[in-house]
Short mmCIF file of C-alpha atoms in Angstrom, two decimals:
data_model
loop_
_atom_site.label_atom_id
_atom_site.label_comp_id
_atom_site.label_asym_id
_atom_site.label_seq_id
_atom_site.Cartn_x
_atom_site.Cartn_y
_atom_site.Cartn_z
CA UNK V 26 -0.46 -0.23 0.28
CA UNK V 27 1.47 3.13 -0.88
CA UNK V 28 0.78 5.79 1.97
CA UNK V 29 2.41 9.19 1.65
CA UNK V 30 4.51 11.02 3.98
CA UNK V 31 3.30 12.76 5.67
CA UNK V 32 2.91 13.54 9.32
CA UNK V 33 0.02 11.38 10.38
CA UNK V 34 1.54 8.13 8.69
CA UNK V 35 3.99 9.24 10.93
CA UNK V 36 3.50 9.59 13.93
CA UNK V 37 0.88 6.19 13.21
CA UNK V 38 4.36 4.56 11.68
CA UNK V 39 6.30 5.73 14.68
CA UNK V 40 4.19 5.17 17.61
CA UNK V 41 1.28 2.75 16.94
CA UNK V 42 3.33 0.11 15.25
CA UNK V 43 7.98 0.55 16.88
CA UNK V 44 9.53 -2.91 16.79
CA UNK V 45 7.49 -3.98 20.04
CA UNK V 46 4.17 -2.48 19.65
CA UNK V 47 1.98 -5.08 21.36
CA UNK V 48 4.36 -5.37 24.42
CA UNK V 49 5.22 -2.41 27.89
CA UNK V 50 8.57 -2.83 26.60
CA UNK V 51 10.72 1.00 26.56
CA UNK V 52 13.93 2.05 25.91
CA UNK V 53 15.49 5.23 27.96
CA UNK V 54 17.77 7.45 26.44
CA UNK V 55 19.69 9.37 29.13
CA UNK V 56 20.69 12.52 27.69
CA UNK V 57 22.52 15.25 28.72
CA UNK V 58 21.84 19.49 28.72
CA UNK V 59 25.32 21.08 26.90
CA UNK V 60 23.01 24.82 27.18
CA UNK V 61 20.41 26.30 27.62
CA UNK V 62 19.12 30.05 26.27
CA UNK V 63 18.92 32.84 27.69
CA UNK V 64 15.51 31.99 28.24
CA UNK V 65 15.37 29.50 29.29
CA UNK V 66 12.69 26.89 26.95
CA UNK V 67 15.11 25.90 24.77
CA UNK V 68 17.47 23.25 25.65
CA UNK V 69 20.27 21.36 23.95
CA UNK V 70 20.88 17.85 24.51
CA UNK V 71 23.48 15.04 23.73
CA UNK V 72 22.02 11.47 23.23
CA UNK V 73 23.79 8.37 24.94
CA UNK V 74 21.29 5.52 24.34
CA UNK V 75 20.69 2.49 26.78
CA UNK V 76 19.20 -0.98 26.08
CA UNK V 77 17.61 -0.40 29.87
CA UNK V 78 15.05 -3.59 28.12
CA UNK V 79 17.93 -5.87 27.99
CA UNK V 80 19.14 -4.57 31.86
CA UNK V 81 22.04 -3.29 29.97
CA UNK V 82 24.19 -0.37 31.77
CA UNK V 83 21.25 0.19 34.64
CA UNK V 84 23.53 1.09 37.44
CA UNK V 85 25.59 3.73 35.45
CA UNK V 86 22.44 4.86 34.70
CA UNK V 87 21.31 5.62 37.89
CA UNK V 88 24.95 7.51 39.02
CA UNK V 89 24.73 9.66 35.47
CA UNK V 90 21.27 10.60 36.71
CA UNK V 91 22.38 10.94 39.95
CA UNK V 92 25.45 13.62 38.81
CA UNK V 93 22.91 15.70 36.48
CA UNK V 94 21.95 13.45 33.25
CA UNK V 95 18.25 14.01 32.62
CA UNK V 96 16.99 10.40 31.62
CA UNK V 97 14.21 10.71 28.78
CA UNK V 98 11.79 8.07 27.65
CA UNK V 99 11.46 6.36 24.37
CA UNK V 100 7.75 4.80 23.97
CA UNK V 101 8.04 1.61 22.34
CA UNK V 102 3.94 0.99 23.77
CA UNK V 103 1.90 2.33 25.89
CA UNK V 104 3.49 4.83 29.16
CA UNK V 105 1.52 3.44 31.81
CA UNK V 106 -0.43 5.97 33.45
CA UNK V 107 -1.99 5.82 37.17
CA UNK V 108 -5.21 5.04 38.18
CA UNK V 109 -8.11 7.73 36.63
CA UNK V 110 -11.15 10.00 38.02
CA UNK V 111 -14.19 8.52 37.05
CA UNK V 112 -15.92 10.21 34.16
CA UNK V 113 -18.32 13.95 35.58
CA UNK V 114 -21.44 14.52 33.91
CA UNK V 115 -19.80 17.35 31.56
CA UNK V 116 -20.66 17.20 27.94
CA UNK V 117 -17.08 16.43 26.45
CA UNK V 118 -15.35 19.70 24.68
CA UNK V 119 -11.90 17.71 23.90
CA UNK V 120 -11.32 15.16 22.07
CA UNK V 121 -8.09 13.50 21.67
CA UNK V 122 -5.96 10.40 20.26
CA UNK V 123 -4.43 8.66 22.94
CA UNK V 124 -1.65 5.58 22.47
CA UNK V 125 -2.84 2.12 23.92
CA UNK V 126 -1.11 -1.19 23.89
CA UNK V 127 -3.01 -2.25 21.15
CA UNK V 128 -3.13 1.45 18.19
CA UNK V 129 -5.43 4.04 19.08
CA UNK V 130 -8.41 5.05 21.19
CA UNK V 131 -10.16 8.76 21.12
CA UNK V 132 -10.46 9.49 25.20
CA UNK V 133 -12.52 12.71 26.56
CA UNK V 134 -9.96 15.21 28.12
CA UNK V 135 -10.73 18.34 30.66
CA UNK V 136 -9.42 21.14 30.72
CA UNK V 137 -6.68 20.33 32.92
CA UNK V 138 -5.21 17.05 30.84
CA UNK V 139 -6.27 14.47 32.44
CA UNK V 140 -8.18 12.04 30.37
CA UNK V 141 -11.65 12.52 32.21
CA UNK V 142 -13.50 8.90 30.21
CA UNK V 143 -12.91 7.06 27.42
CA UNK V 144 -14.88 7.35 24.03
CA UNK V 145 -14.60 5.21 21.48
CA UNK V 146 -14.50 1.62 23.10
CA UNK V 147 -12.20 -1.35 22.47
CA UNK V 148 -12.32 -2.82 19.53
CA UNK V 149 -11.78 -6.36 20.27
CA UNK V 150 -8.78 -6.75 18.59
CA UNK V 151 -6.14 -3.45 17.96
CA UNK V 152 -6.95 -1.58 15.92
CA UNK V 153 -6.41 2.80 15.63
CA UNK V 154 -9.49 5.66 16.13
CA UNK V 155 -7.44 8.96 15.13
CA UNK V 156 -8.40 12.07 13.20
CA UNK V 157 -11.86 13.16 16.02
CA UNK V 158 -13.39 15.94 14.01
CA UNK V 159 -16.67 17.25 15.82
CA UNK V 160 -19.72 18.16 14.40
CA UNK V 161 -21.49 22.06 13.88
CA UNK V 162 -24.02 20.87 16.03
CA UNK V 163 -21.67 19.27 19.14
CA UNK V 164 -23.57 16.08 18.73
CA UNK V 165 -21.16 13.81 16.92
CA UNK V 166 -17.39 13.06 16.33
CA UNK V 167 -16.33 11.57 12.59
CA UNK V 168 -13.55 10.05 12.95
CA UNK V 169 -10.57 7.44 11.08
CA UNK V 170 -10.62 3.45 12.37
CA UNK V 171 -9.55 -0.03 11.63
CA UNK V 172 -11.46 -1.13 12.38
CA UNK V 173 -12.50 -4.00 10.60
CA UNK V 174 -9.99 -3.72 8.59
CA UNK V 175 -6.79 -5.72 7.51
CA UNK V 176 -3.73 -3.11 10.57
CA UNK V 177 -3.67 -0.67 11.45
CA UNK V 178 -2.95 1.38 8.28
CA UNK V 179 -5.94 0.97 6.85
CA UNK V 180 -8.64 3.33 7.74
CA UNK V 181 -12.19 4.24 6.94
CA UNK V 182 -14.51 7.46 7.54
CA UNK V 183 -17.05 6.13 11.69
CA UNK V 184 -19.02 8.48 12.83
CA UNK V 185 -19.71 7.75 16.60
CA UNK V 186 -21.82 10.33 19.15
CA UNK V 187 -20.86 12.79 21.94
CA UNK V 188 -21.36 10.99 24.87
CA UNK V 189 -19.49 8.48 26.77
CA UNK V 190 -21.08 4.59 25.27
CA UNK V 191 -22.54 5.55 22.46
CA UNK V 192 -21.90 3.16 20.16
CA UNK V 193 -19.71 4.16 16.82
CA UNK V 194 -21.25 3.38 13.38
CA UNK V 195 -19.25 3.13 9.45
CA UNK V 196 -20.29 5.51 6.95
CA UNK V 197 -17.43 3.80 3.90
CA UNK V 198 -17.42 0.58 3.16
CA UNK V 199 -13.49 0.93 2.26
CA UNK V 200 -11.69 -2.20 1.69
CA UNK V 201 -8.80 -3.93 0.74
CA UNK V 202 -6.05 -1.38 0.56
CA UNK V 203 -8.38 1.45 0.37
CA UNK V 204 -7.02 4.04 2.90
CA UNK V 205 -10.24 6.79 3.87
CA UNK V 206 -8.98 9.03 6.09
CA UNK V 207 -8.51 13.19 7.33
CA UNK V 208 -12.82 13.83 7.69
CA UNK V 209 -13.36 17.26 7.39
CA UNK V 210 -17.46 18.45 8.43
CA UNK V 211 -19.44 20.92 6.10
CA UNK V 212 -20.63 23.51 7.91
CA UNK V 213 -24.00 23.01 7.64
CA UNK V 214 -23.26 19.28 8.59
CA UNK V 215 -24.84 17.49 6.15
CA UNK V 216 -21.63 16.03 4.83
CA UNK V 217 -17.86 15.21 4.86
CA UNK V 218 -14.60 15.98 3.07
CA UNK V 219 -12.04 13.81 3.28
CA UNK V 220 -8.93 12.88 1.79
CA UNK V 221 -8.91 8.67 0.17
CA UNK V 222 -6.40 6.79 -2.02
CA UNK V 223 -10.11 5.36 -3.64
CA UNK V 224 -10.00 5.25 -7.46
CA UNK V 225 -13.84 5.59 -7.14
CA UNK V 226 -16.69 6.64 -4.99
CA UNK V 227 -17.60 2.75 -4.41
CA UNK V 228 -14.05 2.35 -2.33
CA UNK V 229 -13.90 -0.93 -3.35
CA UNK V 230 -10.28 -0.15 -5.66
CA UNK V 231 -7.76 2.00 -5.04
CA UNK V 232 -6.25 4.35 -7.21
CA UNK V 233 -2.38 5.52 -7.47
CA UNK V 234 -3.52 9.11 -5.11
CA UNK V 235 -5.06 10.35 -2.58
CA UNK V 236 -7.83 12.60 -3.65
CA UNK V 237 -10.44 14.63 -1.83
CA UNK V 238 -14.37 13.30 -1.59
CA UNK V 239 -16.74 14.56 0.19
CA UNK V 240 -20.24 12.00 1.23
CA UNK V 241 -23.34 13.47 2.32
CA UNK V 242 -25.10 12.16 5.71
CA UNK V 243 -28.83 12.89 6.21
CA UNK V 244 -31.03 11.21 9.32
CA UNK V 245 -32.18 7.68 8.62
CA UNK V 246 -35.26 5.76 10.03
CA UNK V 247 -33.57 5.84 13.45
CA UNK V 248 -32.45 9.26 13.44
CA UNK V 249 -28.73 8.47 13.63
CA UNK V 250 -27.41 10.37 10.30
CA UNK V 251 -26.38 7.18 7.33
CA UNK V 252 -24.36 8.36 4.20
CA UNK V 253 -25.50 9.20 0.98
CA UNK V 254 -23.36 9.20 -2.41
CA UNK V 255 -19.64 10.00 -2.33
CA UNK V 256 -18.60 12.28 -5.08
CA UNK V 257 -15.26 13.22 -6.11
CA UNK V 258 -13.46 17.22 -5.01
CA UNK V 259 -10.18 16.93 -6.57
CA UNK V 260 -7.81 14.55 -8.80
CA UNK V 261 -4.57 16.11 -9.22
CA UNK V 262 -1.19 14.39 -9.83
CA UNK V 263 -0.20 13.88 -6.63
CA UNK V 264 -1.29 13.91 -3.07
CA UNK V 265 -4.74 15.64 -1.97
CA UNK V 266 -5.10 15.52 2.62
CA UNK V 267 -5.80 17.14 6.00
CA UNK V 268 -8.89 19.66 3.99
CA UNK V 269 -10.44 22.46 6.14
CA UNK V 270 -13.91 23.48 4.95
CA UNK V 271 -14.35 27.44 6.27
CA UNK V 272 -17.97 29.17 6.91
CA UNK V 273 -18.25 30.07 3.21
CA UNK V 274 -17.38 25.91 1.43
CA UNK V 275 -14.38 27.11 0.96
CA UNK V 276 -12.04 23.98 1.01
CA UNK V 277 -8.43 24.09 2.29
CA UNK V 278 -6.16 21.42 2.00
CA UNK V 279 -2.22 20.36 1.89
CA UNK V 280 -1.58 19.26 -1.74
CA UNK V 281 1.90 16.16 -1.27
CA UNK V 282 4.18 15.07 -4.39
CA UNK V 283 4.30 12.30 -5.00
CA UNK V 284 7.60 11.68 -3.76
CA UNK V 285 6.92 13.55 -0.77
CA UNK V 286 9.84 16.26 -0.62
CA UNK V 287 7.24 19.49 -0.87
CA UNK V 288 4.04 20.22 -0.04
CA UNK V 289 1.44 23.29 -0.48
CA UNK V 290 -1.26 24.60 0.46
CA UNK V 291 -4.19 24.71 -2.39
CA UNK V 292 -8.62 25.66 -2.37
CA UNK V 293 -11.10 24.34 -3.29
CA UNK V 294 -15.39 24.71 -3.23
CA UNK V 295 -17.09 21.88 -1.64
CA UNK V 296 -19.15 22.67 -4.22
CA UNK V 297 -16.38 21.85 -7.17
CA UNK V 298 -14.77 24.13 -9.41
CA UNK V 299 -11.65 24.46 -10.18
CA UNK V 300 -8.99 24.55 -7.14
CA UNK V 301 -6.17 27.31 -6.72
CA UNK V 302 -3.02 27.54 -5.24
CA UNK V 303 -2.78 30.01 -1.33
CA UNK V 304 1.31 28.81 -0.41
CA UNK V 305 4.34 27.42 -2.73
CA UNK V 306 5.38 25.58 0.27
CA UNK V 307 8.27 23.69 0.63
CA UNK V 308 6.97 22.37 3.09
CA UNK V 309 2.96 23.15 4.04
CA UNK V 310 1.09 20.84 6.03
CA UNK V 311 -2.09 19.78 8.12
CA UNK V 312 -4.27 23.29 7.35
CA UNK V 313 -6.62 24.50 9.17
CA UNK V 314 -9.54 27.41 8.35
CA UNK V 315 -10.19 30.32 11.23
CA UNK V 316 -14.31 29.95 13.31
CA UNK V 317 -14.59 33.30 11.15
CA UNK V 318 -13.14 31.77 8.03
CA UNK V 319 -10.48 34.82 7.13
CA UNK V 320 -7.16 33.23 7.74
CA UNK V 321 -5.45 29.87 7.94
CA UNK V 322 -2.59 28.19 10.16
CA UNK V 323 -0.77 25.61 9.36
CA UNK V 324 2.45 23.59 10.06
CA UNK V 325 6.10 23.99 8.10
CA UNK V 326 9.41 23.81 8.91
CA UNK V 327 11.34 27.06 9.23
CA UNK V 328 14.18 26.13 7.21
CA UNK V 329 14.97 24.98 3.61
CA UNK V 330 18.28 23.34 3.85
CA UNK V 331 17.98 19.98 2.89
CA UNK V 332 20.19 18.87 4.92
CA UNK V 333 18.94 20.48 7.72
CA UNK V 334 16.65 18.92 10.40
CA UNK V 335 13.42 20.13 9.29
CA UNK V 336 11.78 21.16 12.84
CA UNK V 337 7.91 22.05 12.37
CA UNK V 338 6.36 25.31 13.72
CA UNK V 339 3.12 26.52 13.37
CA UNK V 340 2.31 29.87 11.53
CA UNK V 341 -1.66 31.32 10.30
CA UNK V 342 -1.11 33.65 6.08
CA UNK V 343 -4.56 35.64 5.56
CA UNK V 344 -7.19 33.84 3.09
CA UNK V 345 -6.19 35.44 0.27
CA UNK V 346 -2.21 34.15 1.16
CA UNK V 347 -0.69 37.16 2.13
CA UNK V 348 0.80 37.86 5.31
CA UNK V 349 2.49 35.10 6.68
CA UNK V 350 3.75 35.16 9.87
CA UNK V 351 4.78 32.46 13.23
CA UNK V 352 2.14 31.41 15.09
CA UNK V 353 4.74 28.84 17.39
CA UNK V 354 8.13 27.75 17.72
CA UNK V 355 8.49 24.86 20.06
CA UNK V 356 10.98 22.50 21.18
CA UNK V 357 9.13 20.28 19.28
CA UNK V 358 7.12 19.65 15.88
CA UNK V 359 4.58 21.20 15.49
CA UNK V 360 0.91 20.40 13.44
CA UNK V 361 -1.99 19.96 13.33
CA UNK V 362 -3.54 22.60 14.48
CA UNK V 363 -7.49 23.10 15.15
CA UNK V 364 -9.61 25.85 16.37
CA UNK V 365 -11.98 26.74 19.18
CA UNK V 366 -15.09 27.85 18.28
CA UNK V 367 -14.30 31.83 19.88
CA UNK V 368 -11.02 31.94 17.81
CA UNK V 369 -9.00 32.60 21.14
CA UNK V 370 -7.30 28.89 21.60
CA UNK V 371 -5.24 26.85 18.75
CA UNK V 372 -4.31 23.19 20.02
CA UNK V 373 -1.69 21.13 18.36
CA UNK V 374 0.00 18.21 18.46
CA UNK V 375 3.54 18.35 19.08
CA UNK V 376 6.37 15.94 19.53
CA UNK V 377 9.04 16.52 20.73
CA UNK V 378 12.45 14.40 19.68
CA UNK V 379 15.55 13.20 19.85
CA UNK V 380 17.94 15.68 18.99
CA UNK V 381 20.26 13.12 17.19
CA UNK V 382 18.47 10.19 15.46
CA UNK V 383 14.91 12.65 15.52
CA UNK V 384 12.96 9.59 16.92
CA UNK V 385 9.96 10.53 18.63
CA UNK V 386 10.06 10.87 22.32
CA UNK V 387 7.31 12.56 23.29
CA UNK V 388 2.96 13.19 21.85
CA UNK V 389 1.40 16.08 23.31
CA UNK V 390 -1.90 17.61 23.20
CA UNK V 391 -0.59 21.58 23.38
CA UNK V 392 -2.60 24.49 22.98
CA UNK V 393 -2.11 28.41 22.80
CA UNK V 394 -3.86 31.09 23.98
CA UNK V 395 -3.85 34.29 21.73
CA UNK V 396 -4.48 37.30 23.89
CA UNK V 397 -1.77 36.09 25.42
CA UNK V 398 1.76 36.74 23.60
CA UNK V 399 4.83 37.68 25.37
CA UNK V 400 6.87 41.10 24.42
CA UNK V 401 8.27 39.71 21.33
CA UNK V 402 4.92 38.70 20.29
CA UNK V 403 5.19 35.56 20.72
CA UNK V 404 2.80 32.76 21.98
CA UNK V 405 3.58 30.27 24.37
CA UNK V 406 2.26 26.93 24.22
CA UNK V 407 1.19 24.62 27.61
CA UNK V 408 0.55 20.94 27.77
CA UNK V 409 -2.45 19.15 28.40
CA UNK V 410 -0.89 16.62 29.98
CA UNK V 411 -2.90 14.20 31.98
CA UNK V 412 -1.85 14.34 35.95
CA UNK V 413 -1.71 10.38 36.44
CA UNK V 414 1.28 9.87 34.51
CA UNK V 415 3.19 10.58 30.75
CA UNK V 416 0.55 9.51 27.95
CA UNK V 417 1.23 9.62 23.92
CA UNK V 418 -1.72 11.86 22.69
CA UNK V 419 -2.44 13.41 19.32
CA UNK V 420 -5.26 14.92 16.69
CA UNK V 421 -7.10 17.41 19.58
CA UNK V 422 -10.75 18.00 18.43
CA UNK V 423 -12.89 21.24 20.14
CA UNK V 424 -16.62 20.86 20.10
CA UNK V 425 -18.59 24.01 19.70
CA UNK V 426 -19.39 26.25 22.98
CA UNK V 427 -16.86 27.73 25.00
CA UNK V 428 -13.78 26.10 27.35
CA UNK V 429 -12.80 26.74 31.13
CA UNK V 430 -10.08 29.50 30.93
CA UNK V 431 -9.53 29.59 34.46
CA UNK V 432 -8.07 25.63 34.59
CA UNK V 433 -6.72 26.00 31.03
CA UNK V 434 -4.59 28.66 32.10
CA UNK V 435 -3.35 26.86 34.89
CA UNK V 436 -1.20 23.32 32.91
CA UNK V 437 2.59 23.81 32.74
CA UNK V 438 4.25 25.50 29.51
CA UNK V 439 5.16 22.52 27.15
CA UNK V 440 8.94 23.13 28.31
CA UNK V 441 8.43 22.10 31.70
CA UNK V 442 6.12 19.77 30.89
CA UNK V 443 8.06 17.64 28.79
CA UNK V 444 10.57 17.61 31.46
CA UNK V 445 8.36 16.17 34.27
CA UNK V 446 7.22 13.71 32.00
CA UNK V 447 10.64 12.50 31.65
CA UNK V 448 11.38 12.64 35.26
CA UNK V 449 8.03 10.84 36.43
CA UNK V 450 8.65 8.32 34.04
CA UNK V 451 11.96 7.55 35.09
CA UNK V 452 11.42 7.19 38.90
CA UNK V 453 8.24 5.00 38.43
CA UNK V 454 11.06 2.34 36.09
CA UNK V 455 13.87 2.81 38.79
CA UNK V 456 11.35 1.96 41.90
CA UNK V 457 10.23 -0.96 39.36
CA UNK V 458 14.03 -2.05 38.96
CA UNK V 459 14.89 -1.15 42.75
CA UNK V 460 11.62 -3.67 43.50
CA UNK V 461 13.47 -6.48 41.55
CA UNK V 462 16.59 -6.68 42.33
CA UNK V 463 18.31 -5.22 38.98
CA UNK V 464 19.43 -1.34 40.91
CA UNK V 465 20.90 -1.13 43.45
CA UNK V 466 18.82 0.27 46.88
CA UNK V 467 19.34 3.82 47.83
#
């Protein structure tokens, strides 16, 4: 199956199917802080690898930690967490994908980062639920899932009511190597725009590229939304991914060349017509319309040097393609921005990587408050990390309506949250090894 390489696919291969994806094994990386910028945020590390799962140099790693070395967990499976709070009566406002031992599930997050509830029930087999998108009326979420498919990479469109315990329903009957992904609602809630490598509207056979398609949704006899006709919106000699629909029906999406070397943002009407280019790249991805349809947030690297590691940050641009400016610069790869319905917050996925190997270390849901910029005009991200322990999270989705401003403001800055997550994991793992007699007692 020829799947385009972009941020979503990378998260699938790096986080959902590592070599020991269905176990609880972890590798640890010992790192030493070399330099810290004056603002106390950007830290560079030299990386020394340890194979802790083989119990190599564990005592030495413990001594290094006591000498000032930080320990970073590189997850090969789900990071362990403590007890969870019970789900409350408050309606879900924030949903994200959380990495599990058997793929991924959609969970409800509170504004303080704790998991409030599991939204999608277990599939009974390894499966990945991802890319949630709230309906305009806030009653349902569209998402992609590998439920009933051959492996974690093959996904179809699904729908679930926005309440804990609701049974998901499958919307597209894709089979074989056909992949449906990246659902985005039409403004009236009567359909979805999505990306698919299907050859035709039936979804029975794969084509050569990912194009944009539209499926109509209408209430069925039971009152649930049922899928209607499927129409093709784009057909370029490239991959068209990550659509987002403006209030006026304009669709912005990323057009990735077939070699995966460049990506631009394009526009097309959800009613059909000729696409037009919004940006010239060189690697603009995961666009998202602001609630008023006046600007687009997206991910892009700051460097165009092909030899340099392309750390992705968030940008924004006006709807006519003008006034491109930096929105967020952090230590991780930031992609997949989504706006709160009042335009105050932008949430995203940030992947913190090893600076030596560029391998993912921790995937987090982060956000910025656009009303809370620094004196230099830049925004600082905060992380929605669970107080029960570090977990791999991505693909946030926000319900229509207000969020809890006070609770959001109480979350830790992103870098501090990453450090705490790393230290929490190491301390727990060290305690476990000490209890097993693998480490000297303190």
